Amino acid sequence: MAEQHSEKKMSRRRFIRNSGYVAGGLVGGGIIGGLIGANMNDEQEGTNTQGEHQGTSYLQAPLYFTNPEMFAVLVAASERIFPSDDNGPGADELGVAYYIDHSLAGSWGNNAREYMQGPFFPGSNFQGYQSPLKRHEVFDTGIKALQKVANEKHDKNFPDLEGEQQDAILTSFQNDEVELKGVTSKTFFNILRAATIEGVYADPAYGGNINMEGWKMKNYPGHQMSYYDKIESDEFMEIEPQALHSYTK
């Protein structure tokens, strides 16, 4: 009986904590559906504990990509979409590739809550992408194509190209000039760009926005418990951002 009571308490504690993640996290682009499930599964299987013992957070470990070369392409492409500059760090330093990787490993990457039956016709600008491919398959196809175009045009892998060369290839995808199977290159680019921006500004609990640097560039306070002691102030106040948990790189 004591063991059963303990298990119930732990389950309830885990449920309340994870529910807090959902309530406080960004909603959009599949952030909640794609990441909460993946992170909860990893924690229940002991991945989180193992990572902490090794001194490396599970948030900075690929869950979907098993090929380091393909993951490197994702890192390089997201960095060109959101590069570092005088305003602050870029996608690479912010861990955006891990955010996207974790999204692809979850329900967002598998279109778990979406209708995926045909027929598939080109949609309007106000519709989602029209393709029989799931998002993780779209990324597989698109990233392999980025590497292939780089090899064919420059005889180098995409991450090894100069920034301007990478930009030219990404622009050709954006302009729908590259033929892909099952999805348009423009659709892949649009999903990649949207996921990159999400990774910059999502709560660090989801793998990106390391040390809340994305928020700091926008002076965004994050998830504050309350503003009761500040809301009546007539002066602008700079508030130290607060994440869903105290994860730092």
Short mmCIF file of C-alpha atoms in Angstrom, two decimals:
data_model
loop_
_atom_site.label_atom_id
_atom_site.label_comp_id
_atom_site.label_asym_id
_atom_site.label_seq_id
_atom_site.Cartn_x
_atom_site.Cartn_y
_atom_site.Cartn_z
CA MET A 1 0.00 0.00 0.00
CA ALA A 2 2.83 2.39 0.86
CA GLU A 3 4.50 1.75 -2.50
CA GLN A 4 1.25 2.39 -4.37
CA HIS A 5 0.73 5.64 -2.46
CA SER A 6 4.26 6.79 -3.32
CA GLU A 7 3.75 6.00 -7.02
CA LYS A 8 0.50 8.00 -7.03
CA LYS A 9 2.21 10.98 -5.41
CA MET A 10 5.06 10.92 -7.91
CA SER A 11 2.68 10.59 -10.86
CA ARG A 12 0.64 13.53 -9.61
CA ARG A 13 3.78 15.62 -9.04
CA ARG A 14 5.03 14.83 -12.57
CA PHE A 15 1.60 15.66 -14.01
CA ILE A 16 1.42 19.04 -12.25
CA ARG A 17 4.93 19.95 -13.35
CA ASN A 18 4.38 18.99 -16.99
CA SER A 19 0.99 20.72 -16.98
CA GLY A 20 2.83 23.86 -15.90
CA TYR A 21 5.02 23.53 -18.97
CA VAL A 22 1.97 23.41 -21.19
CA ALA A 23 0.25 26.34 -19.50
CA GLY A 24 3.30 28.57 -19.66
CA GLY A 25 4.78 27.58 -23.01
CA LEU A 26 4.30 29.07 -26.45
CA VAL A 27 1.35 27.75 -28.39
CA GLY A 28 1.85 27.73 -32.14
CA GLY A 29 3.72 25.89 -34.82
CA GLY A 30 3.26 22.64 -32.94
CA ILE A 31 5.55 23.59 -30.06
CA ILE A 32 3.43 22.05 -27.35
CA GLY A 33 2.41 18.91 -29.22
CA GLY A 34 5.85 18.25 -30.63
CA LEU A 35 7.94 18.73 -27.56
CA ILE A 36 6.04 17.97 -24.39
CA GLY A 37 5.43 14.37 -25.44
CA ALA A 38 9.02 13.80 -26.48
CA ASN A 39 10.49 15.35 -23.35
CA MET A 40 8.10 13.49 -21.05
CA ASN A 41 8.96 10.18 -22.69
CA ASP A 42 12.69 10.84 -22.38
CA GLU A 43 12.38 11.74 -18.72
CA GLN A 44 10.31 8.69 -17.91
CA GLU A 45 12.89 6.48 -19.60
CA GLY A 46 15.69 8.02 -17.53
CA THR A 47 17.33 10.04 -20.30
CA ASN A 48 17.22 13.25 -18.30
CA THR A 49 18.83 11.72 -15.23
CA GLN A 50 21.55 10.09 -17.28
CA GLY A 51 22.31 13.37 -19.03
CA GLU A 52 22.63 15.25 -15.74
CA HIS A 53 25.00 12.62 -14.37
CA GLN A 54 27.17 13.09 -17.43
CA GLY A 55 27.12 16.87 -17.07
CA THR A 56 25.19 17.36 -20.34
CA SER A 57 21.51 18.24 -20.47
CA TYR A 58 19.25 16.03 -22.57
CA LEU A 59 17.97 19.26 -24.14
CA GLN A 60 21.27 19.54 -26.01
CA ALA A 61 21.21 16.03 -27.47
CA PRO A 62 19.61 15.07 -30.81
CA LEU A 63 16.50 12.96 -30.45
CA TYR A 64 15.56 12.61 -34.11
CA PHE A 65 18.69 12.96 -36.23
CA THR A 66 21.00 9.97 -36.13
CA ASN A 67 23.28 11.21 -38.92
CA PRO A 68 25.68 13.93 -37.67
CA GLU A 69 26.23 15.21 -41.23
CA MET A 70 22.52 15.87 -41.73
CA PHE A 71 22.26 17.53 -38.33
CA ALA A 72 25.22 19.77 -39.27
CA VAL A 73 23.30 20.87 -42.37
CA LEU A 74 20.35 21.83 -40.18
CA VAL A 75 22.66 23.80 -37.86
CA ALA A 76 24.21 25.69 -40.76
CA ALA A 77 20.90 26.40 -42.52
CA SER A 78 19.20 27.73 -39.39
CA GLU A 79 22.21 29.92 -38.64
CA ARG A 80 21.92 31.57 -42.06
CA ILE A 81 18.22 32.21 -41.47
CA PHE A 82 18.93 33.75 -38.05
CA PRO A 83 22.63 34.70 -38.01
CA SER A 84 24.53 36.22 -35.14
CA ASP A 85 25.15 39.97 -35.35
CA ASP A 86 25.67 43.02 -33.16
CA ASN A 87 22.25 42.47 -31.59
CA GLY A 88 23.12 39.08 -30.17
CA PRO A 89 23.72 35.38 -30.85
CA GLY A 90 22.42 33.47 -33.85
CA ALA A 91 20.52 30.24 -34.21
CA ASP A 92 23.58 28.04 -33.70
CA GLU A 93 24.54 29.55 -30.35
CA LEU A 94 20.89 29.60 -29.27
CA GLY A 95 20.55 25.86 -29.86
CA VAL A 96 17.80 26.22 -32.46
CA ALA A 97 18.79 23.02 -34.27
CA TYR A 98 18.08 21.05 -31.07
CA TYR A 99 14.69 22.71 -30.76
CA ILE A 100 13.83 21.65 -34.33
CA ASP A 101 15.26 18.17 -33.79
CA HIS A 102 13.14 17.65 -30.67
CA SER A 103 10.06 18.94 -32.50
CA LEU A 104 10.60 16.44 -35.30
CA ALA A 105 10.92 13.62 -32.77
CA GLY A 106 7.53 14.43 -31.28
CA SER A 107 3.95 14.67 -32.49
CA TRP A 108 4.61 17.88 -34.47
CA GLY A 109 7.14 16.08 -36.66
CA ASN A 110 4.73 13.19 -37.16
CA ASN A 111 1.63 15.35 -37.81
CA ALA A 112 -0.04 13.34 -35.07
CA ARG A 113 -3.07 15.61 -34.72
CA GLU A 114 -3.55 16.55 -38.34
CA TYR A 115 -5.59 15.09 -41.19
CA MET A 116 -3.07 13.55 -43.60
CA GLN A 117 -5.27 11.85 -46.19
CA GLY A 118 -5.35 12.85 -49.85
CA PRO A 119 -6.02 14.20 -52.35
CA PHE A 120 -3.15 16.68 -52.13
CA PHE A 121 -3.51 19.80 -54.24
CA PRO A 122 -1.47 23.02 -54.11
CA GLY A 123 -2.94 25.15 -51.33
CA SER A 124 -3.44 28.88 -51.09
CA ASN A 125 -1.16 31.19 -49.11
CA PHE A 126 -3.65 30.94 -46.24
CA GLN A 127 -3.48 27.15 -45.96
CA GLY A 128 -0.96 24.79 -44.47
CA TYR A 129 1.36 22.80 -46.67
CA GLN A 130 -0.26 20.23 -48.96
CA SER A 131 1.88 17.09 -49.06
CA PRO A 132 1.62 13.39 -48.25
CA LEU A 133 4.91 13.73 -46.37
CA LYS A 134 4.97 14.21 -42.63
CA ARG A 135 7.07 17.09 -41.33
CA HIS A 136 9.99 14.88 -40.35
CA GLU A 137 9.94 13.48 -43.91
CA VAL A 138 9.82 17.02 -45.32
CA PHE A 139 12.95 17.86 -43.32
CA ASP A 140 14.67 14.64 -44.36
CA THR A 141 13.97 15.43 -48.01
CA GLY A 142 14.87 19.11 -47.77
CA ILE A 143 18.10 18.69 -45.82
CA LYS A 144 19.34 15.97 -48.15
CA ALA A 145 18.55 18.28 -51.06
CA LEU A 146 20.51 21.15 -49.49
CA GLN A 147 23.51 18.85 -49.21
CA LYS A 148 23.06 17.56 -52.77
CA VAL A 149 22.84 21.04 -54.30
CA ALA A 150 25.94 22.12 -52.36
CA ASN A 151 27.86 19.07 -53.60
CA GLU A 152 26.77 19.61 -57.20
CA LYS A 153 27.44 23.35 -57.36
CA HIS A 154 30.51 23.71 -55.17
CA ASP A 155 31.81 20.17 -54.59
CA LYS A 156 31.52 20.79 -50.85
CA ASN A 157 29.09 19.94 -48.09
CA PHE A 158 26.58 22.65 -47.20
CA PRO A 159 28.12 23.46 -43.78
CA ASP A 160 31.53 23.98 -45.43
CA LEU A 161 30.32 26.67 -47.85
CA GLU A 162 30.79 30.40 -47.43
CA GLY A 163 27.85 32.27 -46.01
CA GLU A 164 26.96 33.89 -49.32
CA GLN A 165 26.98 30.50 -51.04
CA GLN A 166 24.69 29.05 -48.40
CA ASP A 167 22.38 32.05 -48.75
CA ALA A 168 22.20 31.55 -52.53
CA ILE A 169 21.16 27.91 -52.11
CA LEU A 170 18.57 28.74 -49.45
CA THR A 171 17.20 31.50 -51.69
CA SER A 172 16.77 29.03 -54.53
CA PHE A 173 14.70 26.87 -52.17
CA GLN A 174 12.68 29.88 -51.06
CA ASN A 175 11.99 30.75 -54.71
CA ASP A 176 10.87 27.16 -55.38
CA GLU A 177 13.66 26.61 -57.91
CA VAL A 178 14.71 23.18 -56.59
CA GLU A 179 12.63 20.13 -57.43
CA LEU A 180 11.88 17.80 -54.53
CA LYS A 181 9.82 14.63 -54.31
CA GLY A 182 6.57 14.86 -52.40
CA VAL A 183 6.93 18.50 -51.37
CA THR A 184 8.03 21.80 -52.88
CA SER A 185 11.33 23.37 -51.91
CA LYS A 186 9.45 26.56 -51.00
CA THR A 187 7.30 24.64 -48.52
CA PHE A 188 10.38 23.09 -46.92
CA PHE A 189 12.06 26.50 -46.64
CA ASN A 190 8.97 28.10 -45.12
CA ILE A 191 8.64 25.37 -42.47
CA LEU A 192 12.38 25.56 -41.73
CA ARG A 193 12.26 29.34 -41.37
CA ALA A 194 9.19 29.26 -39.11
CA ALA A 195 10.72 26.55 -36.91
CA THR A 196 13.97 28.52 -36.68
CA ILE A 197 12.21 31.65 -35.43
CA GLU A 198 10.23 29.56 -32.95
CA GLY A 199 13.44 28.02 -31.65
CA VAL A 200 14.94 31.44 -31.08
CA TYR A 201 12.07 32.68 -28.92
CA ALA A 202 10.52 29.55 -27.38
CA ASP A 203 11.08 28.79 -23.73
CA PRO A 204 14.46 27.10 -23.10
CA ALA A 205 12.53 24.07 -21.86
CA TYR A 206 12.06 23.12 -25.50
CA GLY A 207 15.76 23.05 -26.43
CA GLY A 208 16.37 26.46 -28.01
CA ASN A 209 16.75 30.02 -26.70
CA ILE A 210 19.69 28.92 -24.55
CA ASN A 211 20.15 31.06 -21.44
CA MET A 212 17.08 33.03 -22.59
CA GLU A 213 19.35 35.05 -24.90
CA GLY A 214 16.59 35.30 -27.51
CA TRP A 215 14.31 36.92 -24.95
CA LYS A 216 17.08 39.21 -23.71
CA MET A 217 17.51 40.64 -27.22
CA LYS A 218 13.82 41.64 -27.12
CA ASN A 219 13.73 42.63 -23.43
CA TYR A 220 11.04 40.00 -23.01
CA PRO A 221 10.51 39.06 -19.35
CA GLY A 222 9.55 35.45 -20.01
CA HIS A 223 7.28 33.66 -17.56
CA GLN A 224 6.96 35.88 -14.51
CA MET A 225 4.90 34.58 -11.62
CA SER A 226 3.27 37.99 -11.09
CA TYR A 227 3.56 41.69 -11.88
CA TYR A 228 1.61 42.86 -8.82
CA ASP A 229 4.55 44.89 -7.49
CA LYS A 230 5.35 46.47 -10.86
CA ILE A 231 2.10 47.01 -12.75
CA GLU A 232 1.33 50.41 -11.20
CA SER A 233 4.79 51.83 -11.86
CA ASP A 234 4.89 54.89 -14.13
CA GLU A 235 8.48 54.17 -15.15
CA PHE A 236 9.78 51.64 -17.63
CA MET A 237 11.22 48.66 -15.81
CA GLU A 238 13.80 46.18 -17.04
CA ILE A 239 12.87 42.76 -15.68
CA GLU A 240 15.23 39.81 -15.56
CA PRO A 241 13.59 37.08 -17.70
CA GLN A 242 12.33 33.93 -16.06
CA ALA A 243 12.05 30.56 -17.87
CA LEU A 244 9.84 27.61 -17.09
CA HIS A 245 12.78 26.02 -15.33
CA SER A 246 16.34 27.00 -14.57
CA TYR A 247 17.98 25.29 -17.55
CA THR A 248 21.18 26.96 -18.75
CA LYS A 249 23.80 25.82 -21.20
#
